[in-house]
Tab-separated table of N, CA and C in Angstrom:
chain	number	residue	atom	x	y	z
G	262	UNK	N	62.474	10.495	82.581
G	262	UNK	CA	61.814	9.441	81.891
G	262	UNK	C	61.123	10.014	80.660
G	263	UNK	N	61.010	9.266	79.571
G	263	UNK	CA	60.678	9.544	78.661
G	263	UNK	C	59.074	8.897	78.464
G	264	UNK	N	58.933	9.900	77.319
G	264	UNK	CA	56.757	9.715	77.885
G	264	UNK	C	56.464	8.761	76.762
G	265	UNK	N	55.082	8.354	76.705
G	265	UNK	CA	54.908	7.074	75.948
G	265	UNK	C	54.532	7.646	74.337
G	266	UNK	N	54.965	6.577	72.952
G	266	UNK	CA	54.865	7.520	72.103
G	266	UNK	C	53.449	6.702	71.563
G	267	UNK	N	52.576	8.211	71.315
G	267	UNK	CA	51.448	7.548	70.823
G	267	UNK	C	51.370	8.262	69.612
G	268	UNK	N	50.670	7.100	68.708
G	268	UNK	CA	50.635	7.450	67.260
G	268	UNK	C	49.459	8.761	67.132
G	269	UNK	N	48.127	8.677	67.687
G	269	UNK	CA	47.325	9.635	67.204
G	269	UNK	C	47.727	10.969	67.767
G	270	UNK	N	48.886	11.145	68.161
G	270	UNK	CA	48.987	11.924	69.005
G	270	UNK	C	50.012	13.037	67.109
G	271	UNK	N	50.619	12.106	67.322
G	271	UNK	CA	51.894	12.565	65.418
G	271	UNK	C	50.849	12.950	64.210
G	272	UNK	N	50.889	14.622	63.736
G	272	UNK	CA	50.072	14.436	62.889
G	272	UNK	C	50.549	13.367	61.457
G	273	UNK	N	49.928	13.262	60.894
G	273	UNK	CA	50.144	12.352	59.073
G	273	UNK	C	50.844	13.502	58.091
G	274	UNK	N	51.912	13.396	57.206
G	274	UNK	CA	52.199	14.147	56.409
G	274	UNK	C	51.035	13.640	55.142
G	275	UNK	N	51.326	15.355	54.532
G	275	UNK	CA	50.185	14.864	53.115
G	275	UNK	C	51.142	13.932	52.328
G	276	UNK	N	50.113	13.011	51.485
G	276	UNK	CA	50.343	12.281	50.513
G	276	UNK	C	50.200	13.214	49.675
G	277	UNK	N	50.813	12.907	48.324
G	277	UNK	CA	50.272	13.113	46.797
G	277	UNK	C	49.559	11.956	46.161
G	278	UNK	N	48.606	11.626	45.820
G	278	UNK	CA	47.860	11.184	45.261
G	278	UNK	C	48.525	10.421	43.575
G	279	UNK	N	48.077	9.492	43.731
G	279	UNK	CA	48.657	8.787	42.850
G	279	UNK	C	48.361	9.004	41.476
G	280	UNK	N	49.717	9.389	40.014
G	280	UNK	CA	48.865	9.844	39.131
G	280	UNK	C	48.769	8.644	38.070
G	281	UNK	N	48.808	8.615	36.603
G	281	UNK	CA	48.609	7.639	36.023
G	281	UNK	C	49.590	7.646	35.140
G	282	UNK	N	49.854	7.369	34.453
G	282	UNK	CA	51.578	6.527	33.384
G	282	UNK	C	51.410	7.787	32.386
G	283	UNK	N	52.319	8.583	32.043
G	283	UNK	CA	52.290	10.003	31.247
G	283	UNK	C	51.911	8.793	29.702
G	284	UNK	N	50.953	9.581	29.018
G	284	UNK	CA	50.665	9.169	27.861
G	284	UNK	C	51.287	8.450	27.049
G	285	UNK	N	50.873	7.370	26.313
G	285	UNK	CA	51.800	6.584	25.415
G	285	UNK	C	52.402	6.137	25.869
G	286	UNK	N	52.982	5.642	27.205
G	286	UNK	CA	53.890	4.880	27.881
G	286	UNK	C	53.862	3.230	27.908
G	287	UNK	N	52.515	2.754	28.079
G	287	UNK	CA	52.219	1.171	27.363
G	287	UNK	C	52.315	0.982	25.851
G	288	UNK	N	52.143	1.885	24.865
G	288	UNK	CA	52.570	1.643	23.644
G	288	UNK	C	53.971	1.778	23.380
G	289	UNK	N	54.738	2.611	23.886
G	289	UNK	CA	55.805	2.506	23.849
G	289	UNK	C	57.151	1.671	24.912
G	290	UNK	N	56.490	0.768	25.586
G	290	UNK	CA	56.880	0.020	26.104
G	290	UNK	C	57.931	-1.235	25.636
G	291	UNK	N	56.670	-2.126	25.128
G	291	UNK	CA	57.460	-3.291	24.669
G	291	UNK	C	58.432	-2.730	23.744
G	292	UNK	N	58.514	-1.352	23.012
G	292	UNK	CA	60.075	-1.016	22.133
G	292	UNK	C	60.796	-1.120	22.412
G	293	UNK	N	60.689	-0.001	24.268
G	293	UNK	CA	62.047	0.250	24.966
G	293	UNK	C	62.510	-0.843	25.534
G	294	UNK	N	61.870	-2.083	25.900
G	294	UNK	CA	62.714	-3.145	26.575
G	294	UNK	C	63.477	-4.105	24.990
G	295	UNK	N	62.806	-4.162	24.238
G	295	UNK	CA	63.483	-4.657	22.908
G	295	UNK	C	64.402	-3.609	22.543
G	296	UNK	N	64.903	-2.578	22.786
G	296	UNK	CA	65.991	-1.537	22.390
G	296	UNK	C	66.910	-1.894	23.317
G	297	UNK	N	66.407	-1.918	24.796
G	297	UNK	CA	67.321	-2.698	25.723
G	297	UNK	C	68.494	-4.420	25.361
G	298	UNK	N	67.866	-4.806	24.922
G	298	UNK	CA	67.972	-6.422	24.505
G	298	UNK	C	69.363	-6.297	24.036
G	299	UNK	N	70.211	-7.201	23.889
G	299	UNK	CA	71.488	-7.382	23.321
G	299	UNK	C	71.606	-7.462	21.936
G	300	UNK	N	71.944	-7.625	20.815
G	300	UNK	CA	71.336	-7.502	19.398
G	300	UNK	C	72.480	-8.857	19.294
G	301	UNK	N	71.979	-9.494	18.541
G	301	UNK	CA	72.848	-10.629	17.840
G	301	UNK	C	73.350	-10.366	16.738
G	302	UNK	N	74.516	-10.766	16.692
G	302	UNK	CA	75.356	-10.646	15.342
G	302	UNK	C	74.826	-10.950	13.875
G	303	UNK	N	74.586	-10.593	12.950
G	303	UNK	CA	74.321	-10.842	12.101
G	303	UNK	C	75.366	-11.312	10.652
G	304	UNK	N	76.368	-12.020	11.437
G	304	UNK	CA	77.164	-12.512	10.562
G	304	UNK	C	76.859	-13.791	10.737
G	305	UNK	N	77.184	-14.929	9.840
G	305	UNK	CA	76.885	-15.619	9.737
G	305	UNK	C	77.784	-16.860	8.822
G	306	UNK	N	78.364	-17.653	9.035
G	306	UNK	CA	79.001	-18.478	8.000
G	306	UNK	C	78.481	-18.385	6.072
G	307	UNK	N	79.136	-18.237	5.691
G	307	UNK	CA	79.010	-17.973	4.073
G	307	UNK	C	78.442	-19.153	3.405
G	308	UNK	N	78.548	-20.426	4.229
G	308	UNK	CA	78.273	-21.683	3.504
G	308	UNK	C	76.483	-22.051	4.227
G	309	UNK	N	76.082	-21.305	5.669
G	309	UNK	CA	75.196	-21.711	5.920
G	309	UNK	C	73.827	-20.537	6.138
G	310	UNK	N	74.416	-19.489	5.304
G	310	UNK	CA	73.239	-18.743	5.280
G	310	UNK	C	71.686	-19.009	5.295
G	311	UNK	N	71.736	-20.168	3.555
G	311	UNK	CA	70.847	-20.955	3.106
G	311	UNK	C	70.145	-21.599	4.170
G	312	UNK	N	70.595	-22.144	5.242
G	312	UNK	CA	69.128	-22.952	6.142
G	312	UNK	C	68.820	-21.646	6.961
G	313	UNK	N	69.591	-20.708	7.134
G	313	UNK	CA	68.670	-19.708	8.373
G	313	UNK	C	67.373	-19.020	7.364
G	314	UNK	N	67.653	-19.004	5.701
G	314	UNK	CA	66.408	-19.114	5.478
G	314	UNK	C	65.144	-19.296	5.162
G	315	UNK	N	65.233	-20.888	5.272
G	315	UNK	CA	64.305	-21.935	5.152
G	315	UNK	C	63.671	-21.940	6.205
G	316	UNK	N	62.596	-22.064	6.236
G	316	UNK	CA	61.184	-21.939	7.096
G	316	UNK	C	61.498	-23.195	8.646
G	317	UNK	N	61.067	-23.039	9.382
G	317	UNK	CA	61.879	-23.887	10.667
G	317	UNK	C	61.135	-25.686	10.161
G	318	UNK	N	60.031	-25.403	9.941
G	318	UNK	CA	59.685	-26.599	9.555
G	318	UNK	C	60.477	-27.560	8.798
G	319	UNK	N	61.249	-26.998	8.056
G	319	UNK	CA	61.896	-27.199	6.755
G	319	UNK	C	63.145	-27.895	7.496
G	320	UNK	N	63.764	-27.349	8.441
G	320	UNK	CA	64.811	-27.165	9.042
G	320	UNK	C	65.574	-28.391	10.330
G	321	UNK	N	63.772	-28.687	10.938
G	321	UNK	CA	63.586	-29.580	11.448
G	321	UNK	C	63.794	-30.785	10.749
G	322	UNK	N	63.250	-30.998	9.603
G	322	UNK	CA	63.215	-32.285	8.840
G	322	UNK	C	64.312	-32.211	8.793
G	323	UNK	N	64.955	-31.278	8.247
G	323	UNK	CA	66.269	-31.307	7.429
G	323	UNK	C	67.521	-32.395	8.810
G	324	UNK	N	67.441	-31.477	9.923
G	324	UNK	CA	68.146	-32.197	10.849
G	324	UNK	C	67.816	-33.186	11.516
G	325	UNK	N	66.445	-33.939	11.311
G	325	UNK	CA	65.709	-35.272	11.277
G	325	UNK	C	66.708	-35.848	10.718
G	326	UNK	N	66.484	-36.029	9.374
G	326	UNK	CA	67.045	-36.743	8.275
G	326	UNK	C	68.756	-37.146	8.408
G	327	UNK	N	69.155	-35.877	8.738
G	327	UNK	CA	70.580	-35.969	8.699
G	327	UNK	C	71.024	-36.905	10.009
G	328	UNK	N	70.108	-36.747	11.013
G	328	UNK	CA	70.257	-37.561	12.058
G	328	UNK	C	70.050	-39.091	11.553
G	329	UNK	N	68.899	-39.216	10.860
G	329	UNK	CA	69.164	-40.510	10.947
G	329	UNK	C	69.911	-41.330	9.766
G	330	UNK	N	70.008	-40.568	8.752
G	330	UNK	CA	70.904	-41.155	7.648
G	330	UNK	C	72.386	-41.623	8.183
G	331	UNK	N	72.799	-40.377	9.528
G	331	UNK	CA	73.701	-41.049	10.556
G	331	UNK	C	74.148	-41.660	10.952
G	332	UNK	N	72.680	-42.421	11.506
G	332	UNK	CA	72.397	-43.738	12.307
G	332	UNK	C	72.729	-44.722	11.600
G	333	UNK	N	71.539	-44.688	10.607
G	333	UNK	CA	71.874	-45.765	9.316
G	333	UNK	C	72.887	-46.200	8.895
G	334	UNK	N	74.371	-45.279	8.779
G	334	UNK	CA	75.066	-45.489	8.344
G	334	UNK	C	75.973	-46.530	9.057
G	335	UNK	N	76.268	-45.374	10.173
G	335	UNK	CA	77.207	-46.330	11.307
G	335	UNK	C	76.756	-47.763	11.720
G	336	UNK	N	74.902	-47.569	11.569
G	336	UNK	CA	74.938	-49.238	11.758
G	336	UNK	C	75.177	-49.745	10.656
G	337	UNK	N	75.212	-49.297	9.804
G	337	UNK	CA	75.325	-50.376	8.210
G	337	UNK	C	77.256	-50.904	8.343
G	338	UNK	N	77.899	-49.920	8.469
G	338	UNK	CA	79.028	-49.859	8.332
G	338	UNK	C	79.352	-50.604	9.772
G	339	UNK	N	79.076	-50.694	10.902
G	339	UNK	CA	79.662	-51.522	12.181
G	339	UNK	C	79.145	-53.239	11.871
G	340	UNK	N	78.251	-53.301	11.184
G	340	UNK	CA	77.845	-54.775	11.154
G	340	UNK	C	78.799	-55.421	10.637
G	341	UNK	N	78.668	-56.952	11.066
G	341	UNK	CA	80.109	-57.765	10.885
G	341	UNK	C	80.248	-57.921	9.437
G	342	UNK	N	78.794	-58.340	8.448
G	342	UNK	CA	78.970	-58.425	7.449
G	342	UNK	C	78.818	-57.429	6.330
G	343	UNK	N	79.096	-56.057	7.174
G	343	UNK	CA	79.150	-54.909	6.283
G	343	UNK	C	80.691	-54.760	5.463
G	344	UNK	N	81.059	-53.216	4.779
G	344	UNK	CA	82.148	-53.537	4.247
G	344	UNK	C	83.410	-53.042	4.821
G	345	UNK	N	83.040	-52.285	6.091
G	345	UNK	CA	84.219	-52.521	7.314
G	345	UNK	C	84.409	-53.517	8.090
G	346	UNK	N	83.191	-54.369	8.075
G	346	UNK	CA	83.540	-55.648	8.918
G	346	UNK	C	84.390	-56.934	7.915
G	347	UNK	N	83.783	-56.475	6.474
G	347	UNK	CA	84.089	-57.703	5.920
G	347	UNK	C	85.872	-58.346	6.084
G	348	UNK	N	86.863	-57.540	5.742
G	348	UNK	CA	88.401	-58.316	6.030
G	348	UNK	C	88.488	-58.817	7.438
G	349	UNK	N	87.741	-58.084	8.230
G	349	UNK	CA	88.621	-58.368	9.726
G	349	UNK	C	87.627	-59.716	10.200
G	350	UNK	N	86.280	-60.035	9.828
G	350	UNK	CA	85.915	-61.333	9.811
G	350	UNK	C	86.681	-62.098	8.958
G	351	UNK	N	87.311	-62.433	7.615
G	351	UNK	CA	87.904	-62.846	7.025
G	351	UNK	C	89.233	-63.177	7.720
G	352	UNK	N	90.170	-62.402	7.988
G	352	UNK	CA	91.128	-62.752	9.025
G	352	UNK	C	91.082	-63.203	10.336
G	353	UNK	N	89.693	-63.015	11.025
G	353	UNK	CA	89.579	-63.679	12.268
G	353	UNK	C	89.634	-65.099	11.764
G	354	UNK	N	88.902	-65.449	10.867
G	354	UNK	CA	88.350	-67.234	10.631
G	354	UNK	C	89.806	-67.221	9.825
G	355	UNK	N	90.585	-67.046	9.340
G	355	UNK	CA	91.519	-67.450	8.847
G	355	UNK	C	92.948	-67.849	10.354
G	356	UNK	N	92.897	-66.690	10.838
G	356	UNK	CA	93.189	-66.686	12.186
G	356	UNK	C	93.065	-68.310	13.284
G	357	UNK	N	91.739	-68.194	13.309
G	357	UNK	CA	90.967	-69.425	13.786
G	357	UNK	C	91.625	-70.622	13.379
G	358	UNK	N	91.383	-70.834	11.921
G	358	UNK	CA	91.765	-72.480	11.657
G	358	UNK	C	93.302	-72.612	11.492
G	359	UNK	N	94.046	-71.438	11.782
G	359	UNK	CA	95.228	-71.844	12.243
G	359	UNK	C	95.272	-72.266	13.454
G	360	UNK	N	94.847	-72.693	14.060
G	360	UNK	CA	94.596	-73.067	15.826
G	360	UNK	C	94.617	-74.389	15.480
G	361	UNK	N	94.923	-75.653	16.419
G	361	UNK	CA	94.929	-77.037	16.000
G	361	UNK	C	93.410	-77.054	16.544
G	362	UNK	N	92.821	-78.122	15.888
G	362	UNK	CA	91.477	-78.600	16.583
G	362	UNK	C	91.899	-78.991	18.418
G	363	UNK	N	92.648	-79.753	18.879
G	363	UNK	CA	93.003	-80.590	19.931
G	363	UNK	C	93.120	-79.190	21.095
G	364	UNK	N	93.910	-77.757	20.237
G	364	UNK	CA	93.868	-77.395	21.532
G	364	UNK	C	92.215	-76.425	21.771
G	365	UNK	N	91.953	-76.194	20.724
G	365	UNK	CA	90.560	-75.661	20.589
G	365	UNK	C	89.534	-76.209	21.491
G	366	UNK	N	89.412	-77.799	21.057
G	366	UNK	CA	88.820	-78.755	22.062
G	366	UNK	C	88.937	-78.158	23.987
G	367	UNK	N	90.135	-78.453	23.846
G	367	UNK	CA	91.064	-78.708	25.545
G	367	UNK	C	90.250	-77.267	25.802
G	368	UNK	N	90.740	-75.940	25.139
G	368	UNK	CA	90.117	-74.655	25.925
G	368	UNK	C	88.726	-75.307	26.374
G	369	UNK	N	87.697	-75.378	24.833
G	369	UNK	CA	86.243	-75.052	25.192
G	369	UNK	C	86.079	-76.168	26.629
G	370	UNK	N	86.762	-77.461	26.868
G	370	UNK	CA	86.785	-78.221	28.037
G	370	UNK	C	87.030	-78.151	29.329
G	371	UNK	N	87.870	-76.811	29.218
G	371	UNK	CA	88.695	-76.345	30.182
G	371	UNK	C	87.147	-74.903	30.964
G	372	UNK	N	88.021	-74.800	32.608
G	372	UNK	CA	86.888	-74.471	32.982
G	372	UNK	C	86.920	-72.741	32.995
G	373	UNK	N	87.706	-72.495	32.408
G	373	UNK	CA	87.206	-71.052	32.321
G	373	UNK	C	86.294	-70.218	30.728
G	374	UNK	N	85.951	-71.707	29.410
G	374	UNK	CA	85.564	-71.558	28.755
G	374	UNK	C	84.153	-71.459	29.453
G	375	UNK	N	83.317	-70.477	29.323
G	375	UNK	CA	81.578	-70.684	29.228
G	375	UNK	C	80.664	-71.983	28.118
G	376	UNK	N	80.836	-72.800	28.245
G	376	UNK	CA	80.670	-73.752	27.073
G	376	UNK	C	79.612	-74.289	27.656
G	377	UNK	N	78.150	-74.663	26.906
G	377	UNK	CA	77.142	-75.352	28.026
G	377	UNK	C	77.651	-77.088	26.980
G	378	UNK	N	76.868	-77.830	27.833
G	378	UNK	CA	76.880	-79.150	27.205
G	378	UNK	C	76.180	-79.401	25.634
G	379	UNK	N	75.101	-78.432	25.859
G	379	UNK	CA	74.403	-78.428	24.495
G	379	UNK	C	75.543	-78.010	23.472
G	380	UNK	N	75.977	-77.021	23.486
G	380	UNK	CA	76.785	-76.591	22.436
G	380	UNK	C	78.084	-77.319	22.122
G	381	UNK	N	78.316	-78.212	22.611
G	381	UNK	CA	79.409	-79.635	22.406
G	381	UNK	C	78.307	-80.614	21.709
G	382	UNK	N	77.387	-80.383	22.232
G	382	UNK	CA	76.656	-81.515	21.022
G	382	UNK	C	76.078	-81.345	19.844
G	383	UNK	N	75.761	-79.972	19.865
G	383	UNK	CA	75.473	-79.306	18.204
G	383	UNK	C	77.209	-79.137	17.433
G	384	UNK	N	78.245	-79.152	18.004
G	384	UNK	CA	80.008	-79.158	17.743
G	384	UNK	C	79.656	-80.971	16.988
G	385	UNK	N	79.329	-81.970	18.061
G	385	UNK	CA	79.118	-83.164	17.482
G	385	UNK	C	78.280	-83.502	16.178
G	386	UNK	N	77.385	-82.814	16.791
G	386	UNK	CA	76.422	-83.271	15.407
G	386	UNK	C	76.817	-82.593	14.214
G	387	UNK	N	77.365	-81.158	14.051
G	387	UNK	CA	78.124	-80.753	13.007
G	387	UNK	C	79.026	-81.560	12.305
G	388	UNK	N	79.905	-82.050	13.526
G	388	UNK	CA	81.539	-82.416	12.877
G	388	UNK	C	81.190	-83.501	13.243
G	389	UNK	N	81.329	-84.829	12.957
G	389	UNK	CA	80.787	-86.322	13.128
G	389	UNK	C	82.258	-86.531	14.036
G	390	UNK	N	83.341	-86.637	13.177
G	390	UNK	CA	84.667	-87.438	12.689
G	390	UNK	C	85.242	-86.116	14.610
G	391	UNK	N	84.916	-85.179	14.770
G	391	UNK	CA	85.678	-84.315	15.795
G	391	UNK	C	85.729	-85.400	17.113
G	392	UNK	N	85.037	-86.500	17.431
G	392	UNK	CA	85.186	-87.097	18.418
G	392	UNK	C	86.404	-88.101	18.443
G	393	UNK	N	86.112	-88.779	17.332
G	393	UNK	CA	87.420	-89.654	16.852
G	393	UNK	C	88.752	-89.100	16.828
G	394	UNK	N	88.695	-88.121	16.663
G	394	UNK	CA	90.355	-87.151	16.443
G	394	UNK	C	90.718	-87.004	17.871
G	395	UNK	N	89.876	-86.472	18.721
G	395	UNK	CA	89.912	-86.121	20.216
G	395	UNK	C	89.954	-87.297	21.390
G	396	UNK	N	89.456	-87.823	21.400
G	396	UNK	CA	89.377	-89.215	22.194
G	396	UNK	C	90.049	-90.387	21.594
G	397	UNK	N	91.281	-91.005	21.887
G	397	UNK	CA	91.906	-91.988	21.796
G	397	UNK	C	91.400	-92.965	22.285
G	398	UNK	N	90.373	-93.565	22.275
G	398	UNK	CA	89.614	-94.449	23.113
G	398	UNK	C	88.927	-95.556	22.488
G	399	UNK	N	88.839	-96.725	22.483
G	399	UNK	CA	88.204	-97.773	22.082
G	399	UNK	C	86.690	-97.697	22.805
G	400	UNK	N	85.450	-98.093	21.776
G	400	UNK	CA	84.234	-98.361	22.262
G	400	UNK	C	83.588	-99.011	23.270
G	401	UNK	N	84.824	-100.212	23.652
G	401	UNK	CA	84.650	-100.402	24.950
G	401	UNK	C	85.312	-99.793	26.016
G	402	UNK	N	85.860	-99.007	25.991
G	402	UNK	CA	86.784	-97.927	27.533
G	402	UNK	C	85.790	-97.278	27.378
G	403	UNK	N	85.063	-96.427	26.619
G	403	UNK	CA	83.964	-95.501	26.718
G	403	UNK	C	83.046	-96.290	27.217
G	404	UNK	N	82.518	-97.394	26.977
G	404	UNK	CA	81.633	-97.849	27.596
G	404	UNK	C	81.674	-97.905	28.928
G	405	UNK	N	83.131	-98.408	29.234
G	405	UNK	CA	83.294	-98.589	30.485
G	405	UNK	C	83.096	-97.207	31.336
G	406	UNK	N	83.777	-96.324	30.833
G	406	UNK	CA	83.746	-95.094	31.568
G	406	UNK	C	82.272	-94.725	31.820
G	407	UNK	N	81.567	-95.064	31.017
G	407	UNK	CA	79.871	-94.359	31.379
G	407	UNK	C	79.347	-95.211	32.230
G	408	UNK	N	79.421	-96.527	32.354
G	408	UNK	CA	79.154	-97.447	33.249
G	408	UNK	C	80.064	-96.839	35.089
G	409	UNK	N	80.263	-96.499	34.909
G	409	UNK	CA	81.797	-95.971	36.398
G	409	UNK	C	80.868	-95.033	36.705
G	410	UNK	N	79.951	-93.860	35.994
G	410	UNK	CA	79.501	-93.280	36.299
G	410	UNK	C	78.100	-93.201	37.311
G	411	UNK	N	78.088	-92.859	38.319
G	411	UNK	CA	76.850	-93.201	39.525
G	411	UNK	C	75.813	-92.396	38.901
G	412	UNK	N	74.772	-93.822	38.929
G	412	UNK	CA	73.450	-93.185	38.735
G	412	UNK	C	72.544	-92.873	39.534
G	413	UNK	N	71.560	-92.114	39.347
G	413	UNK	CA	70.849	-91.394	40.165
G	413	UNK	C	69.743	-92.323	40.208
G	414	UNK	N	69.461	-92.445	41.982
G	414	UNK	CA	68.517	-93.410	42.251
G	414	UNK	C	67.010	-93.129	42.054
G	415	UNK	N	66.175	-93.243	41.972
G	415	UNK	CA	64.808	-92.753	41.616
G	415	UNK	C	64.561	-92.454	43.102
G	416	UNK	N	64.000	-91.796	43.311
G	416	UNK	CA	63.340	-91.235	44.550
G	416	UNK	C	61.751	-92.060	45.263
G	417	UNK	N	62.069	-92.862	46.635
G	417	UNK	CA	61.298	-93.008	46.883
G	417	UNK	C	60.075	-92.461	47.693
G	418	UNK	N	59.231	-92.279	47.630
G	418	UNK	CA	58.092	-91.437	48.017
G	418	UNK	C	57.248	-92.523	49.388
């Protein structure tokens, strides 16, 4: 059997004593890890030397600006009545009134047009004469027809 192992029993080997950073070693520090560092190329496009050396402030605006003169543009230029929109609105409405009124009517009537009732009556109040063209109907069949229609009883309480 083997005997029990006790620590005070093991002498301690000597330590050496701890010394301090050989001279100049914090001043010369931050060099050696920047000597370490990867170095970046210092070539550079021939046309864009000029902004690497303009001050960053400078640089910022600069790509502000360009950003939004951007913006500006594409919205100026996507609007319908800009001067990319202008032919292809021109040919849509030319497009358009080649369509007969009658079948124009029938779609917006028809139920897969989104059409509310209001907007058939601002169509009316625009175009007076668009009802007459569309409805073959004498003033009295219309009458009649709205009369056929069930009215809603008032509610008694």
């Amino acid at each position: 059997m083997k005997p029990a192992f006790r620590l005070d029993q093991h002498p301690r080997r000597a330590q050496p004593l701890l010394s301090g950073p050989p001279a100049g070693y914090f001043e010369q520090l931050p060099q050696r890890v920047m000597d370490r560092l990867p170095q970046p190329e210092a070539e550079t496009a021939a046309g864009w030397g000029w902004l690497l050396s303009l001050p960053p402030r400078w640089r910022t605006s600069l790509a502000a600006s360009a950003l939004l003169t951007g913006f500006a543009a594409s919205f100026w230029l996507s609007a319908p009545g800009g001067p990319a929109g202008a032919p292809a609105s021109i040919a849509s409405i030319a497009s358009l009134d080649a369509v007969p009124q009658t079948e124009l009517v029938g779609y917006l009537l028809g139920p897969e047009a989104r059409v509310e009732p209001t907007d058939l009556t601002e169509l009316a109040a625009a175009y007076p004469d668009v009802n007459s063209s569309i409805l073959h109907a004498s003033d009295a069949e219309i009458l009649d027809a709205l009369d056929a229609q069930p009215a809603e009883e008032p509610a008694v309480l």
